[in-house]
Short mmCIF file of N, CA and C in Angstrom, two decimals:
data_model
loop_
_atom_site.label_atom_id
_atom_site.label_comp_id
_atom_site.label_asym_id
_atom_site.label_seq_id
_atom_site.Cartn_x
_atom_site.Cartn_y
_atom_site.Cartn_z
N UNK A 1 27.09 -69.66 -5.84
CA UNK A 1 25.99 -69.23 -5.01
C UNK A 1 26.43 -68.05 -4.14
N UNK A 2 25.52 -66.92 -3.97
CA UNK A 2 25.99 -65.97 -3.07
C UNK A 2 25.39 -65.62 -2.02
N UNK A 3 25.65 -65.12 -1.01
CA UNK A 3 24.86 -64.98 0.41
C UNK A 3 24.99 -63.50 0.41
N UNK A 4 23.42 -63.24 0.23
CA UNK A 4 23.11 -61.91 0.07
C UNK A 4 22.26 -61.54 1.77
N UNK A 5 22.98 -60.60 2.53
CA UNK A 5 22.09 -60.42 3.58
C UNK A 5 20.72 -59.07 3.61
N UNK A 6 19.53 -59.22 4.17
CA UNK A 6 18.95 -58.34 3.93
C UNK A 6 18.16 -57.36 5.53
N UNK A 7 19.11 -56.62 5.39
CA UNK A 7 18.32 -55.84 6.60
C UNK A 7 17.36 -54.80 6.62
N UNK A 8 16.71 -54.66 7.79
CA UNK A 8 15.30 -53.74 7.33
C UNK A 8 14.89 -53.12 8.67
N UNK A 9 14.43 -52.04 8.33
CA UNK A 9 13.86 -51.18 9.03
C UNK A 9 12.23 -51.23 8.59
N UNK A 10 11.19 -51.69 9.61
CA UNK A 10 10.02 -51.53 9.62
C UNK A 10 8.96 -51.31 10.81
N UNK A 11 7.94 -50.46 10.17
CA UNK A 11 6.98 -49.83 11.15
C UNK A 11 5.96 -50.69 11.30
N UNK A 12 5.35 -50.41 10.37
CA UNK A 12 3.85 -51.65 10.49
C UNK A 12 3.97 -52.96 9.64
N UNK A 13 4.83 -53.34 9.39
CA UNK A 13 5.15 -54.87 8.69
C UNK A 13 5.49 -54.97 7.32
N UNK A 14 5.16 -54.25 6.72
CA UNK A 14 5.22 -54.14 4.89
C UNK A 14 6.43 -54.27 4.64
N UNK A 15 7.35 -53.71 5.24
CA UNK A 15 8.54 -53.64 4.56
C UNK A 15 9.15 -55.15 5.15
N UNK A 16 8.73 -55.76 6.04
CA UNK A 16 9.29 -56.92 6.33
C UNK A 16 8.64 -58.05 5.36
N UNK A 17 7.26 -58.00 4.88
CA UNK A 17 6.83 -58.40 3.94
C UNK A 17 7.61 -58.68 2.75
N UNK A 18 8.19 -57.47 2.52
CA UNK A 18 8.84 -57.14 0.98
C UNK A 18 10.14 -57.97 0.95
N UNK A 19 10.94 -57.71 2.40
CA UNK A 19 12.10 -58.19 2.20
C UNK A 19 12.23 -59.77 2.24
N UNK A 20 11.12 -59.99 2.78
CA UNK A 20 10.77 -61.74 3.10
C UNK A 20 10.63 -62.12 1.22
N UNK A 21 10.14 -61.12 0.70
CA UNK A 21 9.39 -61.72 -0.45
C UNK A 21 10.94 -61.77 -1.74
N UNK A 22 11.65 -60.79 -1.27
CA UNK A 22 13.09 -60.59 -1.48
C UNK A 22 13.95 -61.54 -1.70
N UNK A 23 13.69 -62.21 -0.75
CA UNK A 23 14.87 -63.16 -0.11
C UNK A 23 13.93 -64.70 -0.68
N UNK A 24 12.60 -64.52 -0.72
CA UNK A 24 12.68 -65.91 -1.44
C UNK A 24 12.73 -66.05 -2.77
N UNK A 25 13.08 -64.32 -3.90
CA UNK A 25 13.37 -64.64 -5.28
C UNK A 25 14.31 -65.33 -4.89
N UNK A 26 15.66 -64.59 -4.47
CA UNK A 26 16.78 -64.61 -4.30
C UNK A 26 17.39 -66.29 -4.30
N UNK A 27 16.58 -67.37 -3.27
CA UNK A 27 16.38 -68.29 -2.53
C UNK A 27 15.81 -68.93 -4.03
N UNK A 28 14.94 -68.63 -4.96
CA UNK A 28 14.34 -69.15 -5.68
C UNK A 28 15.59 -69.28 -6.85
N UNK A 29 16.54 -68.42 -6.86
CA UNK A 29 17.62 -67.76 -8.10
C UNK A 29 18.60 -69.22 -7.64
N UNK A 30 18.65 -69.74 -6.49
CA UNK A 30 19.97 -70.67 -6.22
C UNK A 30 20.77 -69.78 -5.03
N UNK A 31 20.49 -68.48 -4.63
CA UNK A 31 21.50 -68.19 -3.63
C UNK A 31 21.25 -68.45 -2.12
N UNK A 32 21.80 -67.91 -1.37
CA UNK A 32 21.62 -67.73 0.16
C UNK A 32 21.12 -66.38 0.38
N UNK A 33 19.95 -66.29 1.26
CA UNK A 33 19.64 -65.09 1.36
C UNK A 33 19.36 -65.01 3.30
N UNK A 34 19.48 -64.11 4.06
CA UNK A 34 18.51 -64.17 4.74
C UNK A 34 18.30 -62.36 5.67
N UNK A 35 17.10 -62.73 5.72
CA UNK A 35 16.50 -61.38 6.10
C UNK A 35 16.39 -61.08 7.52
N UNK A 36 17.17 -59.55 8.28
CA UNK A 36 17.15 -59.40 9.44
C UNK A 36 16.50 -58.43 9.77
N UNK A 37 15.87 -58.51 10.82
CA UNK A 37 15.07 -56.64 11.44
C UNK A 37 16.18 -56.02 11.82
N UNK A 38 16.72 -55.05 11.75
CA UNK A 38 17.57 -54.04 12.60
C UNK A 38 17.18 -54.10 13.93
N UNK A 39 15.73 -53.52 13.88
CA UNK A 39 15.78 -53.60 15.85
C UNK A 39 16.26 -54.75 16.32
N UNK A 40 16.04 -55.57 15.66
CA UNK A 40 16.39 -56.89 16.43
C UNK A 40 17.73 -57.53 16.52
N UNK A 41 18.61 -57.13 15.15
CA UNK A 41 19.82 -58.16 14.73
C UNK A 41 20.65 -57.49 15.32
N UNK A 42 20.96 -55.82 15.67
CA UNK A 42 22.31 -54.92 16.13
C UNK A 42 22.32 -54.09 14.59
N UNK A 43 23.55 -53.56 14.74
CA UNK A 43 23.93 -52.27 14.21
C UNK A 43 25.00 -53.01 13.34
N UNK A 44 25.31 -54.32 13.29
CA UNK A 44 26.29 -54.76 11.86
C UNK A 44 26.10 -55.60 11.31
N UNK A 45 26.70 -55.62 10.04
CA UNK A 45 26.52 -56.65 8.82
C UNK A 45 27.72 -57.85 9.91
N UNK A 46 26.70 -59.23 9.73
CA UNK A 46 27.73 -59.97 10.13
C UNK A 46 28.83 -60.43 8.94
N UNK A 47 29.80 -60.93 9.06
CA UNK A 47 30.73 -61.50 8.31
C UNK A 47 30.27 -62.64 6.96
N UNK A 48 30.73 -62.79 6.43
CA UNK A 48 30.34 -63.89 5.19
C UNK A 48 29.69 -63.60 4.37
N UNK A 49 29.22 -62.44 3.74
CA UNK A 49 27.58 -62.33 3.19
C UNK A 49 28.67 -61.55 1.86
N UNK A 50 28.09 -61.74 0.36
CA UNK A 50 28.64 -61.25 -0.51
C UNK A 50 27.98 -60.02 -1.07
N UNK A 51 26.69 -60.10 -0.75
CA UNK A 51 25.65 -58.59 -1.16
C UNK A 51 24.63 -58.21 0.06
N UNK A 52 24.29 -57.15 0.06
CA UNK A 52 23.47 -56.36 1.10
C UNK A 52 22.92 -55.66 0.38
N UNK A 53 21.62 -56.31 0.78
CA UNK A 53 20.17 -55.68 -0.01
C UNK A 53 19.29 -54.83 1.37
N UNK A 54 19.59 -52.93 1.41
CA UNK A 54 18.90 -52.84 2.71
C UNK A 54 17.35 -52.29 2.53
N UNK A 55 16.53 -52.56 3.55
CA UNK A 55 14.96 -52.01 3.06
C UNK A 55 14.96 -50.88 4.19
N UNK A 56 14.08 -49.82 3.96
CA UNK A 56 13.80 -48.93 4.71
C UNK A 56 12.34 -48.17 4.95
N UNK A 57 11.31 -48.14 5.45
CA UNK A 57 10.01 -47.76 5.32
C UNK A 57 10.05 -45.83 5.57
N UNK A 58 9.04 -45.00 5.10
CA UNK A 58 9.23 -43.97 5.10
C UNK A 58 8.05 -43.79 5.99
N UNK A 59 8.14 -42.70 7.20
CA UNK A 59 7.07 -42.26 7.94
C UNK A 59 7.25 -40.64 7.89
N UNK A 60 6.48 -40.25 7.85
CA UNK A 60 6.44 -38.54 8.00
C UNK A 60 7.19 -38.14 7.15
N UNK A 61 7.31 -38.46 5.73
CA UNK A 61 8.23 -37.46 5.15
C UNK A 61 9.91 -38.58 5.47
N UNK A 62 10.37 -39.32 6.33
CA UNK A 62 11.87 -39.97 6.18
C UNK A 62 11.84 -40.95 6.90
N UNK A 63 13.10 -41.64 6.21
CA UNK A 63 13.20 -42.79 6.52
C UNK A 63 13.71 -43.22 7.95
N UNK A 64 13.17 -44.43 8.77
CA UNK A 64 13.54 -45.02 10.05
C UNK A 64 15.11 -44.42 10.68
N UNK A 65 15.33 -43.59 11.97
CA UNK A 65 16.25 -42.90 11.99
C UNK A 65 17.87 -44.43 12.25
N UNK A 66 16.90 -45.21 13.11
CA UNK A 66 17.69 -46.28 13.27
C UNK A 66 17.97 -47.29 12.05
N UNK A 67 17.22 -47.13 11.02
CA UNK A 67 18.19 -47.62 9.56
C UNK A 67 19.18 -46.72 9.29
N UNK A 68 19.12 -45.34 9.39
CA UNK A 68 19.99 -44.39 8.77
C UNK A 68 21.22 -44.60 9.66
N UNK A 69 21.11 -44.98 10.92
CA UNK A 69 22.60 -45.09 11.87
C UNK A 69 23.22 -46.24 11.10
N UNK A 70 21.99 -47.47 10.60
CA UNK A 70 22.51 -48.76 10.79
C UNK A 70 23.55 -48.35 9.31
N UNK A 71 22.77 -47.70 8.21
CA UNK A 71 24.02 -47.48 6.90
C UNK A 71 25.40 -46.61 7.22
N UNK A 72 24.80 -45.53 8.29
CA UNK A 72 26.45 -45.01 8.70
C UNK A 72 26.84 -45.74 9.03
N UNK A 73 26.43 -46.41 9.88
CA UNK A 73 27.62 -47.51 10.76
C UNK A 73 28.26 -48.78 9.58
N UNK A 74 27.64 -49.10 8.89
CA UNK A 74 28.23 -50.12 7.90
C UNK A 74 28.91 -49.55 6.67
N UNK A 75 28.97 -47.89 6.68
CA UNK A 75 28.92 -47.23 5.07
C UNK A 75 30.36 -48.09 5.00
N UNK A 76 31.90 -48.46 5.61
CA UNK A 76 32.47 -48.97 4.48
C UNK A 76 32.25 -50.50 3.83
N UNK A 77 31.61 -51.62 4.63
CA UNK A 77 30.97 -52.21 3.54
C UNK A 77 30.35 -52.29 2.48
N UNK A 78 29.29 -51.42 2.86
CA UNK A 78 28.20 -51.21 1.83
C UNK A 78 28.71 -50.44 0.58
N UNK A 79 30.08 -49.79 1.11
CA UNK A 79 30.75 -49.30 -0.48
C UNK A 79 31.43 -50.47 -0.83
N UNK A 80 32.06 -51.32 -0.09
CA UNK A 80 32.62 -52.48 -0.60
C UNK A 80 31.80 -53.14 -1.47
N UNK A 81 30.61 -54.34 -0.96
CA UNK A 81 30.23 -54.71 -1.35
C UNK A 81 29.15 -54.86 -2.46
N UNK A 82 28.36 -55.17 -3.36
CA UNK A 82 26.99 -54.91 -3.98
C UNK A 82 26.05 -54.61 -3.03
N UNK A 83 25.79 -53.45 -2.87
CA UNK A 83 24.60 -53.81 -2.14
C UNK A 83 23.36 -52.38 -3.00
N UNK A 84 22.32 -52.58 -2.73
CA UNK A 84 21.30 -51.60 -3.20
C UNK A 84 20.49 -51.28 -1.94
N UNK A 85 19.35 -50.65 -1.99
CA UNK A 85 18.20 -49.91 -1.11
C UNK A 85 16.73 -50.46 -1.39
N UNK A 86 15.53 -50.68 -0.69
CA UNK A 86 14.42 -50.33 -1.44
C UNK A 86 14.18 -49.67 -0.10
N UNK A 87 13.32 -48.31 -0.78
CA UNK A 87 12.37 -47.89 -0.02
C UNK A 87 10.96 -47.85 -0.18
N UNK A 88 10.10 -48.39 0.91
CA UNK A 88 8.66 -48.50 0.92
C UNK A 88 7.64 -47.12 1.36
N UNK A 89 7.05 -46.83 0.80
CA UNK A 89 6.39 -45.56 1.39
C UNK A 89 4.76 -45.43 0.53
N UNK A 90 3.99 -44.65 1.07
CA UNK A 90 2.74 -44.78 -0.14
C UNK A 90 2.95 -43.49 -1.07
N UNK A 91 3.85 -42.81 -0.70
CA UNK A 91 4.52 -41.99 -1.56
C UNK A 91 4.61 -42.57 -3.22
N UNK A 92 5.49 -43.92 -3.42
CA UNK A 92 5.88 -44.60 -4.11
C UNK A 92 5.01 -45.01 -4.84
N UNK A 93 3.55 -45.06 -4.34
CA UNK A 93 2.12 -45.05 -5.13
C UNK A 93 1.40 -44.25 -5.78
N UNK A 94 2.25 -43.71 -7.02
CA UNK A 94 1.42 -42.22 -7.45
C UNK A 94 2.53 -41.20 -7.51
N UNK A 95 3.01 -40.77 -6.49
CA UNK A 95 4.26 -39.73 -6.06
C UNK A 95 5.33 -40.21 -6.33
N UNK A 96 5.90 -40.33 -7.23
CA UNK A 96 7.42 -41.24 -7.52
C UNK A 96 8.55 -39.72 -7.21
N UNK A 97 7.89 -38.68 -7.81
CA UNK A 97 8.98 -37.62 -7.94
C UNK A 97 9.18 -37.36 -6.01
N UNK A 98 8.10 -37.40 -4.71
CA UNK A 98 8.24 -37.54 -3.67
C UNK A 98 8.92 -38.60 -2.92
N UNK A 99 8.63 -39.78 -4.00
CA UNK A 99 9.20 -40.65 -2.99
C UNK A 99 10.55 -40.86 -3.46
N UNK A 100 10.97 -40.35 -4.21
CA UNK A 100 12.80 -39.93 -4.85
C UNK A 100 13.32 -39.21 -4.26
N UNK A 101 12.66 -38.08 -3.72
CA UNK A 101 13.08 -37.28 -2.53
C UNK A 101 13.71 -37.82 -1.48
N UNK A 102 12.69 -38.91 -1.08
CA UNK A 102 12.93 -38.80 0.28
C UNK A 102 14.22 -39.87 0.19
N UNK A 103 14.39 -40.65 -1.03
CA UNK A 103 15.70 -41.22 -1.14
C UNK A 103 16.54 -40.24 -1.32
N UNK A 104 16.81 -39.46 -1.70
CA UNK A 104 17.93 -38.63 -1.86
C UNK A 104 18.11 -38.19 -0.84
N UNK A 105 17.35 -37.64 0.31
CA UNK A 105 17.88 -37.12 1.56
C UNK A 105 17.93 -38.26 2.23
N UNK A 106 17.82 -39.64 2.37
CA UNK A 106 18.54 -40.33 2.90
C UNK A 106 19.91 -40.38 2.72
N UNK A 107 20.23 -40.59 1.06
CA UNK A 107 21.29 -40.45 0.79
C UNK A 107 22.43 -39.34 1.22
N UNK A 108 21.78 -38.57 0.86
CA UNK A 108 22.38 -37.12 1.60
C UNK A 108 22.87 -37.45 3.26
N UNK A 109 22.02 -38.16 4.03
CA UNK A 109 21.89 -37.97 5.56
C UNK A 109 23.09 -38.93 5.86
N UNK A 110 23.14 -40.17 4.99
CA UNK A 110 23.87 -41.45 5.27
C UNK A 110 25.49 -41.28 4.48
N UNK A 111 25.30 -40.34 3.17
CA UNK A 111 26.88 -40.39 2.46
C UNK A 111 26.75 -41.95 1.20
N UNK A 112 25.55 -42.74 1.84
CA UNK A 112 25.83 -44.18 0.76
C UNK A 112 24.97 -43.68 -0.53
N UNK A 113 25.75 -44.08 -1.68
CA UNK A 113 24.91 -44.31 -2.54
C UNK A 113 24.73 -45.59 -3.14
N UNK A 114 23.63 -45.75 -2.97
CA UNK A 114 23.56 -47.68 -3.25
C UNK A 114 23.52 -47.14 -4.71
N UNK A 115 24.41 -48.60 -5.74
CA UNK A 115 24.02 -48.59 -7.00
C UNK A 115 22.25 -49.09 -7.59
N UNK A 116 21.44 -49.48 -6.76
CA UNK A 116 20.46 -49.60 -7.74
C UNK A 116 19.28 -49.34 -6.35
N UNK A 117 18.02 -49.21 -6.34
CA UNK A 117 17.09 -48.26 -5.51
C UNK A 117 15.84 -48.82 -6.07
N UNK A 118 15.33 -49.26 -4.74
CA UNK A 118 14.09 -50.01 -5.89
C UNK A 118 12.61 -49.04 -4.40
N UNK A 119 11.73 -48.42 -5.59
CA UNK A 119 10.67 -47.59 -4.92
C UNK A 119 9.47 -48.40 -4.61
N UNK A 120 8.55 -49.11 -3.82
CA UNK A 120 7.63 -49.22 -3.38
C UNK A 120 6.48 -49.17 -2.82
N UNK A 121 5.49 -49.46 -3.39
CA UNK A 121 4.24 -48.80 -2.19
C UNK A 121 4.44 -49.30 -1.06
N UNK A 122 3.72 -48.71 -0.19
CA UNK A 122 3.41 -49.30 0.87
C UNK A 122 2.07 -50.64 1.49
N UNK A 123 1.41 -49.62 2.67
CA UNK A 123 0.18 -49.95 3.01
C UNK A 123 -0.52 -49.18 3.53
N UNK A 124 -1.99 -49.32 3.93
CA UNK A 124 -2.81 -48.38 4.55
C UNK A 124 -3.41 -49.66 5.35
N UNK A 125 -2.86 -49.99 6.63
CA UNK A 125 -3.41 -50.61 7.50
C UNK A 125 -4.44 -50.79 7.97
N UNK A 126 -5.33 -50.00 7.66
CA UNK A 126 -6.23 -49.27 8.77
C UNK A 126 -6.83 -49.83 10.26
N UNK A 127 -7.00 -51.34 9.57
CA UNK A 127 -7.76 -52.14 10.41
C UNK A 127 -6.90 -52.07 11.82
N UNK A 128 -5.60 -51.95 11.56
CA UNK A 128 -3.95 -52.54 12.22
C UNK A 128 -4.13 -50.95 13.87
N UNK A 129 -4.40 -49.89 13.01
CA UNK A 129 -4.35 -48.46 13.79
C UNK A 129 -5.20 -48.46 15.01
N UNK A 130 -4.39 -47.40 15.59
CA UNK A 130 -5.53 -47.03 16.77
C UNK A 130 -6.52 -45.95 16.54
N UNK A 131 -7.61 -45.67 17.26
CA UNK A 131 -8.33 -44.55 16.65
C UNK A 131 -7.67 -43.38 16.08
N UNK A 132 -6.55 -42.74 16.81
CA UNK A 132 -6.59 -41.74 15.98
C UNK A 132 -5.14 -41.88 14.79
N UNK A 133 -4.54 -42.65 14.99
CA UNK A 133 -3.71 -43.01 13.79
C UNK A 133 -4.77 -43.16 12.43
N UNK A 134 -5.77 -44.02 12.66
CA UNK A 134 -6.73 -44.22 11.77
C UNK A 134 -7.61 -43.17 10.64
N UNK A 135 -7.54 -42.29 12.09
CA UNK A 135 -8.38 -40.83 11.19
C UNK A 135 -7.14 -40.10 10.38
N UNK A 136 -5.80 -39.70 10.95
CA UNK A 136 -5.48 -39.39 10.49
C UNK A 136 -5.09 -39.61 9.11
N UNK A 137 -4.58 -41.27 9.29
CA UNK A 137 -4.39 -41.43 8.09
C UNK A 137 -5.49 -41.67 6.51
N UNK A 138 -6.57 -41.86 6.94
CA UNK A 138 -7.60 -41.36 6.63
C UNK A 138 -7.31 -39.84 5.93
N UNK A 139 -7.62 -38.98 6.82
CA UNK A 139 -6.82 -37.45 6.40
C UNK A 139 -6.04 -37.32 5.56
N UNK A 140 -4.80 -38.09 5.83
CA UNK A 140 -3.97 -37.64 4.64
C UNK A 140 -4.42 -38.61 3.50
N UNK A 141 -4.83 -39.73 3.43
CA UNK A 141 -5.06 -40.19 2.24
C UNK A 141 -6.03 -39.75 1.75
N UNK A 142 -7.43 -38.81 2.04
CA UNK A 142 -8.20 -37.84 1.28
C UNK A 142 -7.27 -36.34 0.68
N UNK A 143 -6.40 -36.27 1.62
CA UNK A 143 -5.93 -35.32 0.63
C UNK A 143 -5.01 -35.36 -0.26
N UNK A 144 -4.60 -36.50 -0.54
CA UNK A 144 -3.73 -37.14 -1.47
C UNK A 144 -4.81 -37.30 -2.94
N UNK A 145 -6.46 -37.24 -2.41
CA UNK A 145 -7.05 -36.97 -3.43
C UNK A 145 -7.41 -38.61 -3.54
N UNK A 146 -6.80 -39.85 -2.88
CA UNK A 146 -7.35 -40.87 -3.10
C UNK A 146 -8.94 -41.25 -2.55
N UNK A 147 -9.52 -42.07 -3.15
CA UNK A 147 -11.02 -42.86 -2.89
C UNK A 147 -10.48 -44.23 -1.65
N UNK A 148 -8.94 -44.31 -1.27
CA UNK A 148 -8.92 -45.23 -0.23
C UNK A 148 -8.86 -45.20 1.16
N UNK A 149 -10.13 -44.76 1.97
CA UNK A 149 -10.62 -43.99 3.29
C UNK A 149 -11.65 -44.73 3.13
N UNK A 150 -12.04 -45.93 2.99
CA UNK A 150 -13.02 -46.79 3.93
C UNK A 150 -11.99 -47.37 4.96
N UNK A 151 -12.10 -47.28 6.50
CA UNK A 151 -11.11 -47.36 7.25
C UNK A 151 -11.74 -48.96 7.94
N UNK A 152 -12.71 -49.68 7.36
CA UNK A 152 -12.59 -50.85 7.46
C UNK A 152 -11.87 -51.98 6.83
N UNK A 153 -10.91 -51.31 6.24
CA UNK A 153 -10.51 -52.59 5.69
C UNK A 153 -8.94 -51.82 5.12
N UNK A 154 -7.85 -52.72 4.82
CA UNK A 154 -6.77 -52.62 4.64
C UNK A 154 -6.15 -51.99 2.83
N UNK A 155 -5.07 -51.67 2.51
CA UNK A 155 -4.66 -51.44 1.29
C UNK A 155 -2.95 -51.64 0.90
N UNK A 156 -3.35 -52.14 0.27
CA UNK A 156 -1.87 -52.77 -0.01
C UNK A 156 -1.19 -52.58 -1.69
N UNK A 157 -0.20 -51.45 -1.50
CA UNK A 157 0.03 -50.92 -2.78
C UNK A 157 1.19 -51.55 -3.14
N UNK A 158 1.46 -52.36 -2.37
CA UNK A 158 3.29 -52.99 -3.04
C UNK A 158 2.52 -54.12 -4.80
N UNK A 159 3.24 -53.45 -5.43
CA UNK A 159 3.54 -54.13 -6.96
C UNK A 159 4.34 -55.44 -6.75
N UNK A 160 3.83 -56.34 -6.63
CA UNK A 160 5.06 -57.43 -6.32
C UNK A 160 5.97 -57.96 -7.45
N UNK A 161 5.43 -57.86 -8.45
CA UNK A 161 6.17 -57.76 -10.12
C UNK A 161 7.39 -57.18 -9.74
N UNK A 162 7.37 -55.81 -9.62
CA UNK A 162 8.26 -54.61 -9.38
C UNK A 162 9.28 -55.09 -8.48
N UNK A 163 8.68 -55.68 -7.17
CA UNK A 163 9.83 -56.41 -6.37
C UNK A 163 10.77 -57.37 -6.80
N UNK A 164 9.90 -57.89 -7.43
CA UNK A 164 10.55 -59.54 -8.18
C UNK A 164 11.65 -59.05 -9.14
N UNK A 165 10.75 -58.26 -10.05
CA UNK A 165 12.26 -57.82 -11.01
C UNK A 165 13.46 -56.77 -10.45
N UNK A 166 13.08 -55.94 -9.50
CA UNK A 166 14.08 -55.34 -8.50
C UNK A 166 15.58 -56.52 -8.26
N UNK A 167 14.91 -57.47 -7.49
CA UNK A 167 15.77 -58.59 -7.07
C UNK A 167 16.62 -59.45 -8.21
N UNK A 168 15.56 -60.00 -9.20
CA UNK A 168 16.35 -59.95 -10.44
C UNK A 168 17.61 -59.50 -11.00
N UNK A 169 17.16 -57.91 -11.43
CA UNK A 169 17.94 -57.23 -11.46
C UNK A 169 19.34 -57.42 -10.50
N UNK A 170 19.08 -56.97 -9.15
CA UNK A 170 20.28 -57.25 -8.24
C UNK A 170 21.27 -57.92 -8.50
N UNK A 171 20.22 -59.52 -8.70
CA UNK A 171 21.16 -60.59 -8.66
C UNK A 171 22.17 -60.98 -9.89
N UNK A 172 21.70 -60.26 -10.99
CA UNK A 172 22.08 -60.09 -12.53
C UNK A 172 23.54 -59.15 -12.71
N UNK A 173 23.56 -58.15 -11.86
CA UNK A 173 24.77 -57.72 -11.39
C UNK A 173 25.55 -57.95 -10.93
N UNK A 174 25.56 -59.56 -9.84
CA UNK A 174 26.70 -60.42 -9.34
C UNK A 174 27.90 -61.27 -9.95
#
């Protein structure tokens, strides 16, 4: 059995979603998993854990600046150990060649290269926003060319398949 820890950087909840949903393949596979917020847990991997699975949400174009400290600060574990990335963004919905980007300049920013990278949608909260978060995002999702700007109601692009076999995968490499 292995104790895989999973830390995360998130804005409006999705990515804590994902990693929750993460950790109960994982949990479902026979291992130990458990999932931490960064803001909340500190800046290190605690001791005991055999893989590090980290999540990261994308706002404006990059990823949470306080995930990017949290991988410098751990980069020689995270070369030690197995560990991979997912990043969540609505990029990841449609824009794969964008939302590869914005992994690579993480990568670039941090020095880690996780062996395996799993891309995700996000969400479109709307209901969640304040007025003008709302319009905007509104805004940009018309010019993304999408039909999802009824700002009553929510959108939720995570593939959960995609997650499931992400984790899979992971754990298939141990």
């Amino acid at each position: 059995m292995a104790r895989i820890y999973i830390p995360y950087g998130t804005t409006e909840g999705q990515t804590a979603k994902i990693a929750q949903y993460i950790s109960d393949v994982v949990q479902a596979h026979g291992h130990h998993a458990e999932t931490a917020d960064i803001k909340q847990s500190g800046d290190a991997i605690p001791d005991g854990y055999d893989a590090v699975i980290v999540g990261a949400s994308v706002h404006l174009g990059k990823h949470e600046d306080y995930v990017r400290d949290f991988v410098r600060a751990n980069s020689d574990v995270l070369k030690r150990l197995p560990s991979a990335l997912f990043s969540v963004s609505l990029a990841a919905h449609g824009d794969t060649e964008n939302a590869e980007s914005y992994v690579e300049n993480f990568e670039a920013e941090t020095g880690w290269r996780p062996a395996q990278v799993g891309l995700f949608g996000g969400a479109l909260l709307y209901t969640q926003y304040g007025f003008i978060k709302r319009h905007v995002m509104k805004k940009i999702a018309s010019d993304k060319g999408t039909l999802d700007t009824d700002t009553s109601r929510d959108y939720v692009y995570t593939e959960w398949d995609g997650v499931k076999r992400f984790a899979e995968d992971f754990l298939s490499t141990l």
